[in-house]
Amino acid sequence: MMSDYVHGYSEREAERLHDQAGTLRELLHHDSAWPPGSLVLEGGTGVGATTAIVAGQNPAVRFVSLDAAADSLRQARRELAAGGVGNVALLRGELLRLPFPAAAFDHVFVCFVLEHLARPAAALAELLRVLRPGGTLTAVEGDHGSCYFHPETLAARAAWDCLIRAQAELGGDSLIGRRLQPLLRTAGLREVSVSPRMVYCDAARPEWQEGFVRRTIIPMVEGVRDHALARGYLDAATWAQGIADLHATGTAPEGTFCYAFFKGTGVK
Amino acid sequence: MMSDYVHGYSEREAERLHDQAGTLRELLHHDSAWPPGSLVLEGGTGVGATTAIVAGQNPAVRFVSLDAAADSLRQARRELAAGGVGNVALLRGELLRLPFPAAAFDHVFVCFVLEHLARPAAALAELLRVLRPGGTLTAVEGDHGSCYFHPETLAARAAWDCLIRAQAELGGDSLIGRRLQPLLRTAGLREVSVSPRMVYCDAARPEWQEGFVRRTIIPMVEGVRDHALARGYLDAATWAQGIADLHATGTAPEGTFCYAFFKGTGVK
């Protein structure tokens, strides 16, 4: 029931995921912390980019990190070994059919996962099944509708919109961030709290223009090029212009770029 | 050269401006502070909603607050008197032809002003003329393209878009927030720093659902109803549905609403 991963599984995508995680580390994960001794399930670990960060900064917490893709898990294993992160057990498995008994975990964590699922509510129900009463679930998601930039050209906007459309066609919802609050509450969580984490890039923040716009956002858009052209979302010339225009939004002195992530927590 | 004020000058609009200013006080103005003894020019004081806040929290600063509309200034005078704010001289005048000699002010402040101007760069040039070298200019602006919500319906989006279109038709640019950085730098300011101030409203923040969505945003949209219907942006039924749907985005348990302001400063 998991939709195809819109960004694919290429080496360039793995590199992009690492750049993304590094750039967003402080913004998204300064408060990704659990009590020492906790057992935390991470659903959808992917190539381990986020896993290395949150496990690395919680050395007294044990993580079980699950993914459906064997190849991603192999990359995650290398990543964790290279970083000297030893408190993670990597495991292959499906989010909708977790290989654990009820209430097996103290806490649950998912990052950039629900947005790729055709049935995020079903995945949340299964994640909550294996969470003990009183434990917390934390979800971090983007919202592609939160994106705007300057200069904003029709071609840049068209290229960006390909991403939203491709993700929807594959069964995901890249606009999920704005509805994280009702999604978590409807799942049965109490004390749901969602905080937006806005990224703003301009000439005064060159490290964000580089790390976020040029190394995270643009490669992400470029990843759906073939899909978008094959389905005729736009023509190749508009695509090329759109990518060039997106580069301008991440380039000083004039470019600016905005995007928001949402981090939600709740108690079972 | 000032464009018509898209939101009009009704009593209800004055009330909306006060609700808006009160709700946004901490988010936008916790750092609106100048050294004691400074002389600050506020351009576009309107009905004094923001003036009362910033002058009230900077009692040792003297403000000269200027507006082109005599009626707004009368309301501002009452507002300041009612609040016991005594450090503001209200003055009628045009932003593009300021009645002051060069370098007359230590600092300049504008809030929700540039977005309503046909020629924001010309206004900035005139504001900078009366600013002393080494003084700062501070500008606070919205960006209507930063707005997204849940549930997001076509009618709600159509009603919202009327606001952007009406403001553009009147010669303003409601998408100015994202280009505040290049605008200030091109004006000749140094050390330009822009910080986004994101508003996020959901069931866990009922005071924001009330103060921002229902008392600031929706009245603002409703203010362009006649303009939008007269010009055929949409039909009356879609309009009514859109307003009802916008109310749902500001109502617990399901609604969420996002918007971003931008605050920029620079040194002459």
XYZ file of C-alpha atoms in Angstrom:
536
model
C 0.000 0.000 0.000
C 3.055 2.248 0.086
C 3.128 4.528 -2.918
C 6.185 4.698 -5.129
C 8.799 7.045 -3.719
C 8.456 10.157 -5.878
C 12.127 11.073 -5.595
C 13.448 7.666 -6.662
C 16.380 5.713 -5.308
C 19.355 7.023 -7.283
C 22.773 7.851 -5.856
C 22.137 11.507 -6.560
C 18.930 11.277 -4.537
C 20.836 9.693 -1.638
C 23.306 12.587 -1.781
C 20.417 15.053 -1.877
C 18.849 13.449 1.186
C 22.109 13.872 3.085
C 22.483 17.518 2.049
C 18.874 18.105 3.044
C 19.270 16.456 6.427
C 22.474 18.354 7.196
C 21.019 21.720 6.247
C 17.822 21.141 8.209
C 19.439 19.520 11.241
C 19.100 22.438 13.644
C 15.740 23.687 12.332
C 13.940 20.350 12.449
C 15.819 18.263 14.987
C 17.150 20.499 17.745
C 14.196 19.207 19.763
C 14.168 15.599 18.486
C 15.044 14.218 21.913
C 13.772 11.329 24.011
C 14.542 10.268 27.591
C 17.665 8.110 28.103
C 16.798 4.437 28.051
C 13.810 4.861 25.725
C 13.114 2.486 22.872
C 12.122 4.476 19.764
C 10.696 3.131 16.507
C 11.633 5.110 13.416
C 9.319 4.330 10.519
C 10.745 4.855 7.021
C 14.438 5.327 7.735
C 15.377 5.447 4.033
C 19.115 5.917 3.463
C 19.557 6.864 7.118
C 20.173 10.584 6.618
C 17.832 11.656 9.411
C 18.505 8.504 11.460
C 22.190 9.384 11.779
C 21.247 12.817 13.116
C 18.589 11.890 15.661
C 20.325 8.693 16.855
C 23.636 10.516 17.006
C 22.257 13.216 19.257
C 20.392 10.704 21.485
C 23.185 8.256 22.337
C 21.358 6.844 25.381
C 18.237 6.015 23.349
C 17.858 2.767 21.393
C 16.333 3.045 17.910
C 14.681 0.443 15.753
C 14.657 1.928 12.254
C 12.499 0.283 9.635
C 12.308 0.569 5.865
C 10.744 -1.464 3.076
C 13.658 -1.001 0.650
C 16.601 -3.346 1.154
C 18.930 -1.152 -0.882
C 18.150 1.929 1.202
C 18.841 -0.076 4.359
C 22.248 -1.104 2.998
C 23.089 2.577 2.460
C 21.764 3.416 5.914
C 23.977 0.722 7.435
C 27.070 2.205 5.778
C 26.027 5.716 6.833
C 25.575 4.797 10.483
C 28.826 2.826 10.570
C 30.728 5.732 8.998
C 29.268 8.107 11.579
C 30.043 5.763 14.472
C 26.349 5.613 15.359
C 25.828 2.343 17.263
C 22.409 2.671 18.863
C 20.273 1.778 15.826
C 18.902 -1.618 14.795
C 17.991 -1.477 11.096
C 15.131 -3.692 10.045
C 13.303 -4.411 6.801
C 9.527 -4.230 7.033
C 6.284 -2.625 5.947
C 4.817 0.369 7.777
C 1.294 -0.981 7.379
C 2.192 -4.389 8.832
C 4.776 -3.767 11.518
C 6.577 -6.883 12.762
C 6.107 -5.955 16.435
C 3.590 -6.728 19.173
C 1.288 -4.032 20.539
C 2.793 -1.363 22.798
C 6.361 -2.511 22.058
C 7.855 1.001 21.828
C 8.153 3.967 24.163
C 8.058 6.468 21.303
C 7.559 6.582 17.542
C 9.245 8.903 15.038
C 8.618 9.470 11.324
C 10.274 12.100 9.130
C 9.227 12.811 5.511
C 7.253 9.568 5.418
C 3.513 10.224 5.721
C 3.622 12.567 2.708
C 4.604 9.644 0.477
C 1.852 7.271 1.599
C -1.475 6.645 -0.089
C -3.019 5.924 3.316
C -1.241 7.998 5.989
C -4.101 7.435 8.473
C -3.715 3.659 8.168
C 0.041 3.956 8.718
C -0.543 6.121 11.793
C -3.004 3.558 13.191
C -0.408 0.809 12.801
C 2.344 2.981 14.318
C 0.074 3.762 17.278
C -0.655 0.069 17.759
C 2.986 -0.605 18.589
C 3.301 2.531 20.791
C 2.763 2.109 24.530
C 0.048 4.189 26.218
C 1.614 7.418 27.423
C 4.270 7.297 24.712
C 4.646 9.995 22.064
C 4.522 10.013 18.298
C 6.528 12.647 16.412
C 6.014 13.344 12.709
C 7.969 15.768 10.531
C 6.537 16.585 7.097
C 6.882 19.216 4.403
C 4.184 21.126 2.555
C 4.961 21.920 -1.064
C 2.159 24.488 -1.120
C 4.194 26.525 1.382
C 6.754 27.308 -1.305
C 7.135 30.731 -2.896
C 10.107 32.620 -4.178
C 11.499 35.647 -5.944
C 11.810 36.221 -8.812
C 8.668 34.196 -9.325
C 8.332 33.286 -12.995
C 5.640 31.172 -14.624
C 8.256 28.630 -15.736
C 9.746 28.264 -12.239
C 6.275 27.830 -10.787
C 5.384 25.290 -13.484
C 8.512 23.234 -12.753
C 7.801 23.325 -9.035
C 4.180 22.291 -9.550
C 5.390 19.172 -11.380
C 6.639 17.911 -8.050
C 3.252 18.300 -6.356
C 1.503 16.675 -9.297
C 3.955 13.765 -9.583
C 3.747 13.023 -5.869
C -0.069 13.076 -6.015
C -0.024 10.758 -9.030
C 2.121 8.293 -7.095
C -0.440 8.303 -4.284
C 1.228 10.746 -1.888
C 0.262 14.186 -0.655
C 3.004 16.781 -0.683
C 0.589 19.287 0.920
C 0.288 17.186 4.079
C 2.067 19.585 6.460
C -0.921 21.902 6.842
C -3.162 19.009 7.840
C -0.797 17.288 10.247
C -2.756 18.614 13.236
C -6.125 17.056 12.267
C -4.368 13.930 10.975
C -2.632 13.260 14.290
C -5.704 14.095 16.347
C -8.009 11.938 14.238
C -5.527 9.087 14.728
C -6.393 9.237 18.426
C -3.410 11.132 19.815
C -3.891 13.523 22.753
C -2.191 16.874 23.367
C -1.354 17.253 19.686
C 1.023 20.120 19.098
C 2.237 21.153 15.648
C 4.964 23.704 15.101
C 5.841 25.183 11.719
C 9.517 25.436 10.786
C 9.915 27.999 8.087
C 12.962 28.118 5.857
C 13.808 31.517 4.411
C 16.765 31.929 2.067
C 18.184 35.222 0.832
C 21.468 36.984 0.103
C 22.153 37.391 3.813
C 21.936 33.597 4.269
C 24.213 32.206 1.542
C 24.553 28.859 3.335
C 20.783 28.377 2.985
C 20.774 29.429 -0.649
C 23.432 26.786 -1.270
C 22.313 24.006 1.098
C 18.588 24.338 0.721
C 17.688 25.869 -2.665
C 20.550 24.620 -4.818
C 21.373 21.294 -3.141
C 18.005 20.204 -1.732
C 15.110 21.829 -3.577
C 16.392 21.971 -7.162
C 17.707 18.376 -7.236
C 14.337 17.305 -5.802
C 12.493 19.065 -8.632
C 14.956 17.720 -11.218
C 14.211 14.228 -9.947
C 10.722 14.305 -11.489
C 11.867 15.638 -14.880
C 11.362 12.424 -16.839
C 8.023 11.724 -15.177
C 6.816 15.277 -15.881
C 7.940 15.365 -19.522
C 6.669 11.850 -20.277
C 3.227 12.788 -19.017
C 3.267 16.158 -20.769
C 2.946 18.338 -17.651
C 5.029 20.825 -19.608
C 7.458 20.900 -22.532
C 11.221 20.497 -22.355
C 11.938 24.175 -23.052
C 9.666 25.371 -20.254
C 11.227 22.789 -17.969
C 14.760 24.016 -18.718
C 13.691 27.621 -18.231
C 11.948 26.710 -14.981
C 15.050 25.035 -13.557
C 17.197 28.011 -14.585
C 14.691 30.375 -12.970
C 14.658 28.297 -9.778
C 18.444 28.632 -9.671
C 17.985 32.409 -9.746
C 15.761 32.230 -6.653
C 18.669 30.642 -4.768
C 21.314 33.039 -5.993
C 22.406 36.344 -4.479
C 21.866 39.214 -4.671
C 18.232 39.126 -5.732
C 16.883 35.631 -5.083
C 14.726 34.653 -2.130
C 13.073 31.310 -1.369
C 10.552 30.249 1.290
C 9.360 26.836 2.418
C 7.766 25.465 5.582
C 8.042 22.137 7.370
C 5.688 21.010 10.105
C 6.648 19.022 13.159
C 3.844 17.448 15.145
C 3.808 15.491 18.375
C 1.052 13.811 20.340
C 0.601 11.433 23.248
C -1.098 8.028 23.016
C 1.240 58.458 -6.595
C -0.117 56.487 -3.660
C -2.508 53.818 -4.874
C -5.994 53.540 -3.421
C -5.995 51.674 -0.136
C -7.369 48.251 -1.059
C -9.003 47.702 2.319
C -10.915 51.007 2.324
C -11.509 53.382 5.203
C -14.663 52.042 6.881
C -15.204 51.762 10.628
C -15.148 48.012 10.313
C -11.752 48.264 8.626
C -10.470 50.444 11.472
C -11.657 47.788 13.947
C -9.974 45.088 11.857
C -6.703 47.018 11.859
C -6.809 47.180 15.647
C -7.565 43.460 16.016
C -4.751 42.734 13.582
C -2.271 44.922 15.407
C -3.166 43.446 18.806
C -2.887 39.861 17.613
C 0.410 40.455 15.854
C 1.959 42.681 18.523
C 4.410 40.142 19.948
C 5.200 38.422 16.641
C 5.982 41.572 14.663
C 6.930 44.186 17.226
C 8.728 42.539 20.142
C 11.877 43.855 18.494
C 10.525 47.200 17.243
C 12.799 49.191 19.538
C 15.000 52.255 19.107
C 17.496 53.932 21.448
C 16.053 56.400 23.993
C 16.154 59.933 22.653
C 15.842 58.879 19.005
C 13.618 60.701 16.569
C 11.715 58.168 14.434
C 9.618 58.845 11.336
C 6.690 56.495 10.831
C 5.431 56.636 7.262
C 1.781 55.661 6.733
C 0.435 55.642 10.279
C -3.169 55.023 9.155
C -5.607 54.803 12.078
C -2.683 54.489 14.488
C -3.103 50.800 15.339
C 0.588 49.995 14.992
C 1.676 53.456 16.120
C 0.046 52.954 19.517
C 1.972 49.714 19.965
C 5.441 50.805 18.911
C 5.243 54.275 20.465
C 3.749 52.798 23.636
C 6.628 50.384 24.056
C 9.268 53.030 23.252
C 8.281 55.827 25.663
C 11.677 57.535 25.485
C 11.584 57.750 21.676
C 9.855 60.615 19.828
C 7.778 59.657 16.798
C 6.613 61.731 13.871
C 3.822 59.712 12.264
C 2.623 60.721 8.851
C -0.411 59.838 6.771
C -2.104 61.268 3.683
C -5.675 60.685 4.941
C -7.010 63.324 7.313
C -9.781 61.050 8.558
C -7.332 58.278 9.466
C -5.228 60.814 11.363
C -8.282 61.912 13.371
C -8.867 58.276 14.378
C -5.186 57.853 15.177
C -5.322 60.959 17.401
C -8.235 59.499 19.394
C -6.490 56.118 19.602
C -3.266 57.573 20.961
C -5.086 59.802 23.439
C -7.186 56.867 24.683
C -4.020 54.814 25.176
C -2.208 57.636 26.930
C 0.495 57.612 24.270
C 2.078 61.062 24.326
C 5.285 60.700 22.320
C 3.796 60.912 18.804
C 3.370 63.969 16.596
C 0.764 63.170 13.921
C 1.218 64.936 10.635
C -0.582 64.970 7.317
C 1.621 64.499 4.297
C 2.609 62.476 1.257
C 5.190 59.707 1.433
C 6.608 60.670 -1.941
C 7.078 64.319 -0.968
C 7.986 64.341 2.701
C 7.801 67.774 4.372
C 11.222 67.399 6.017
C 14.800 68.359 5.213
C 17.424 65.732 4.407
C 18.743 63.595 7.279
C 16.116 64.908 9.693
C 15.419 61.555 11.382
C 17.498 59.034 13.301
C 15.359 56.110 12.135
C 12.467 55.344 9.790
C 9.669 52.819 10.277
C 6.925 51.637 7.900
C 4.430 48.849 8.565
C 2.022 47.489 5.915
C 2.711 50.505 3.707
C 5.027 49.569 0.831
C 2.641 46.793 -0.284
C -0.017 49.405 -1.067
C 2.194 51.658 -3.174
C 2.497 51.750 -6.939
C 6.122 52.849 -6.580
C 7.599 51.386 -3.396
C 11.155 52.075 -4.570
C 10.371 55.778 -5.006
C 8.855 55.897 -1.525
C 11.946 54.204 -0.077
C 14.193 56.714 -1.822
C 12.244 59.597 -0.276
C 12.256 57.939 3.169
C 16.011 57.445 2.899
C 16.494 61.091 1.959
C 15.176 62.196 5.354
C 17.124 59.491 7.248
C 20.518 60.446 8.679
C 23.576 58.435 7.596
C 24.023 55.567 10.045
C 20.311 55.500 10.855
C 18.126 52.451 10.217
C 15.035 51.832 8.155
C 12.606 49.121 9.282
C 9.835 47.811 7.032
C 7.167 45.240 7.932
C 5.112 43.785 5.078
C 2.893 40.801 4.395
C 2.946 38.403 1.457
C -0.437 37.129 0.360
C 1.227 34.354 -1.624
C 2.426 32.921 1.691
C -1.131 31.949 2.575
C -2.373 28.359 2.595
C -4.873 26.562 4.727
C -6.846 23.434 5.465
C -9.371 22.446 4.333
C -8.284 24.086 1.102
C -11.275 24.381 -1.239
C -11.393 25.970 -4.671
C -13.947 28.523 -3.445
C -11.842 29.556 -0.434
C -8.791 29.912 -2.664
C -10.804 31.917 -5.212
C -12.053 34.321 -2.519
C -8.524 34.750 -1.177
C -7.118 35.367 -4.654
C -9.573 38.259 -5.072
C -7.541 40.118 -2.488
C -4.277 39.715 -4.397
C -5.952 40.718 -7.649
C -7.765 43.740 -6.189
C -4.595 45.017 -4.558
C -2.675 44.618 -7.815
C -5.426 46.435 -9.721
C -5.154 49.344 -7.291
C -1.443 49.539 -7.986
C -0.111 47.671 -4.961
C 1.760 44.386 -4.603
C 0.492 42.064 -1.890
C 3.344 39.651 -2.706
C 5.980 42.172 -1.651
C 7.236 40.332 1.454
C 9.356 37.876 -0.485
C 11.149 40.697 -2.316
C 11.747 42.953 0.656
C 15.421 41.952 0.768
C 16.279 43.041 -2.813
C 13.970 46.071 -2.483
C 15.789 47.392 0.583
C 19.205 46.631 -0.802
C 18.485 48.218 -4.167
C 17.328 51.318 -2.283
C 20.913 51.669 -1.060
C 20.651 50.288 2.467
C 23.572 48.362 3.954
C 23.492 45.315 6.240
C 19.980 44.436 5.084
C 18.467 41.719 7.231
C 15.005 40.267 6.620
C 13.309 37.901 9.019
C 10.111 36.001 8.235
C 7.399 35.936 10.884
C 5.126 33.005 10.207
C 1.635 32.809 11.642
C 0.271 29.301 12.129
C -3.256 28.786 13.463
C -4.769 25.479 14.511
C -6.988 23.911 17.188
C -4.194 24.148 19.763
C -4.027 27.935 19.216
C -7.659 29.090 19.505
C -6.628 32.697 20.190
C -4.940 32.779 16.776
C -7.897 31.174 15.036
C -10.069 33.907 16.539
C -7.732 36.913 16.399
C -6.020 36.207 13.108
C -8.241 34.097 10.834
C -11.689 35.233 11.923
C -11.007 38.833 12.959
C -8.117 39.830 10.694
C -7.986 37.697 7.564
C -11.671 37.107 6.792
C -12.738 40.747 7.298
C -9.831 41.739 5.054
C -11.069 39.407 2.304
C -14.671 40.533 2.819
C -13.514 44.106 2.305
C -12.926 43.485 -1.413
C -16.294 41.744 -1.997
C -17.927 44.558 -3.947
C -14.814 45.231 -5.998
C -14.461 41.519 -6.824
C -18.106 40.958 -7.759
C -18.360 44.185 -9.747
C -15.369 43.162 -11.829
C -16.561 39.590 -12.195
C -13.580 37.923 -10.513
C -16.146 35.322 -9.385
C -19.897 35.006 -8.874
C -21.791 35.746 -5.654
C -22.444 32.084 -4.844
C -18.761 31.147 -5.121
C -17.919 34.184 -3.024
C -20.331 33.167 -0.249
C -19.029 29.600 -0.336
C -15.449 30.851 -0.250
C -16.058 32.981 2.831
C -17.819 30.068 4.569
C -14.912 27.796 3.671
C -12.387 30.332 4.971
C -14.285 30.339 8.267
C -13.778 26.570 8.431
C -10.006 27.051 8.132
C -10.130 29.152 11.315
C -12.363 26.819 13.272
C -11.371 23.902 15.492
C -11.008 21.003 15.397
C -9.965 20.627 11.771
C -9.006 24.031 10.432
C -5.444 25.284 9.990
C -4.207 28.543 8.479
C -0.721 29.782 7.588
C 0.564 33.210 6.624
C 3.959 34.925 6.714
C 5.027 38.495 7.350
C 8.490 39.826 6.624
C 10.370 42.349 8.700
C 13.391 43.966 7.125
C 15.958 46.391 8.457
C 18.931 48.118 6.915
C 21.403 50.870 7.663
C 21.830 54.041 5.590
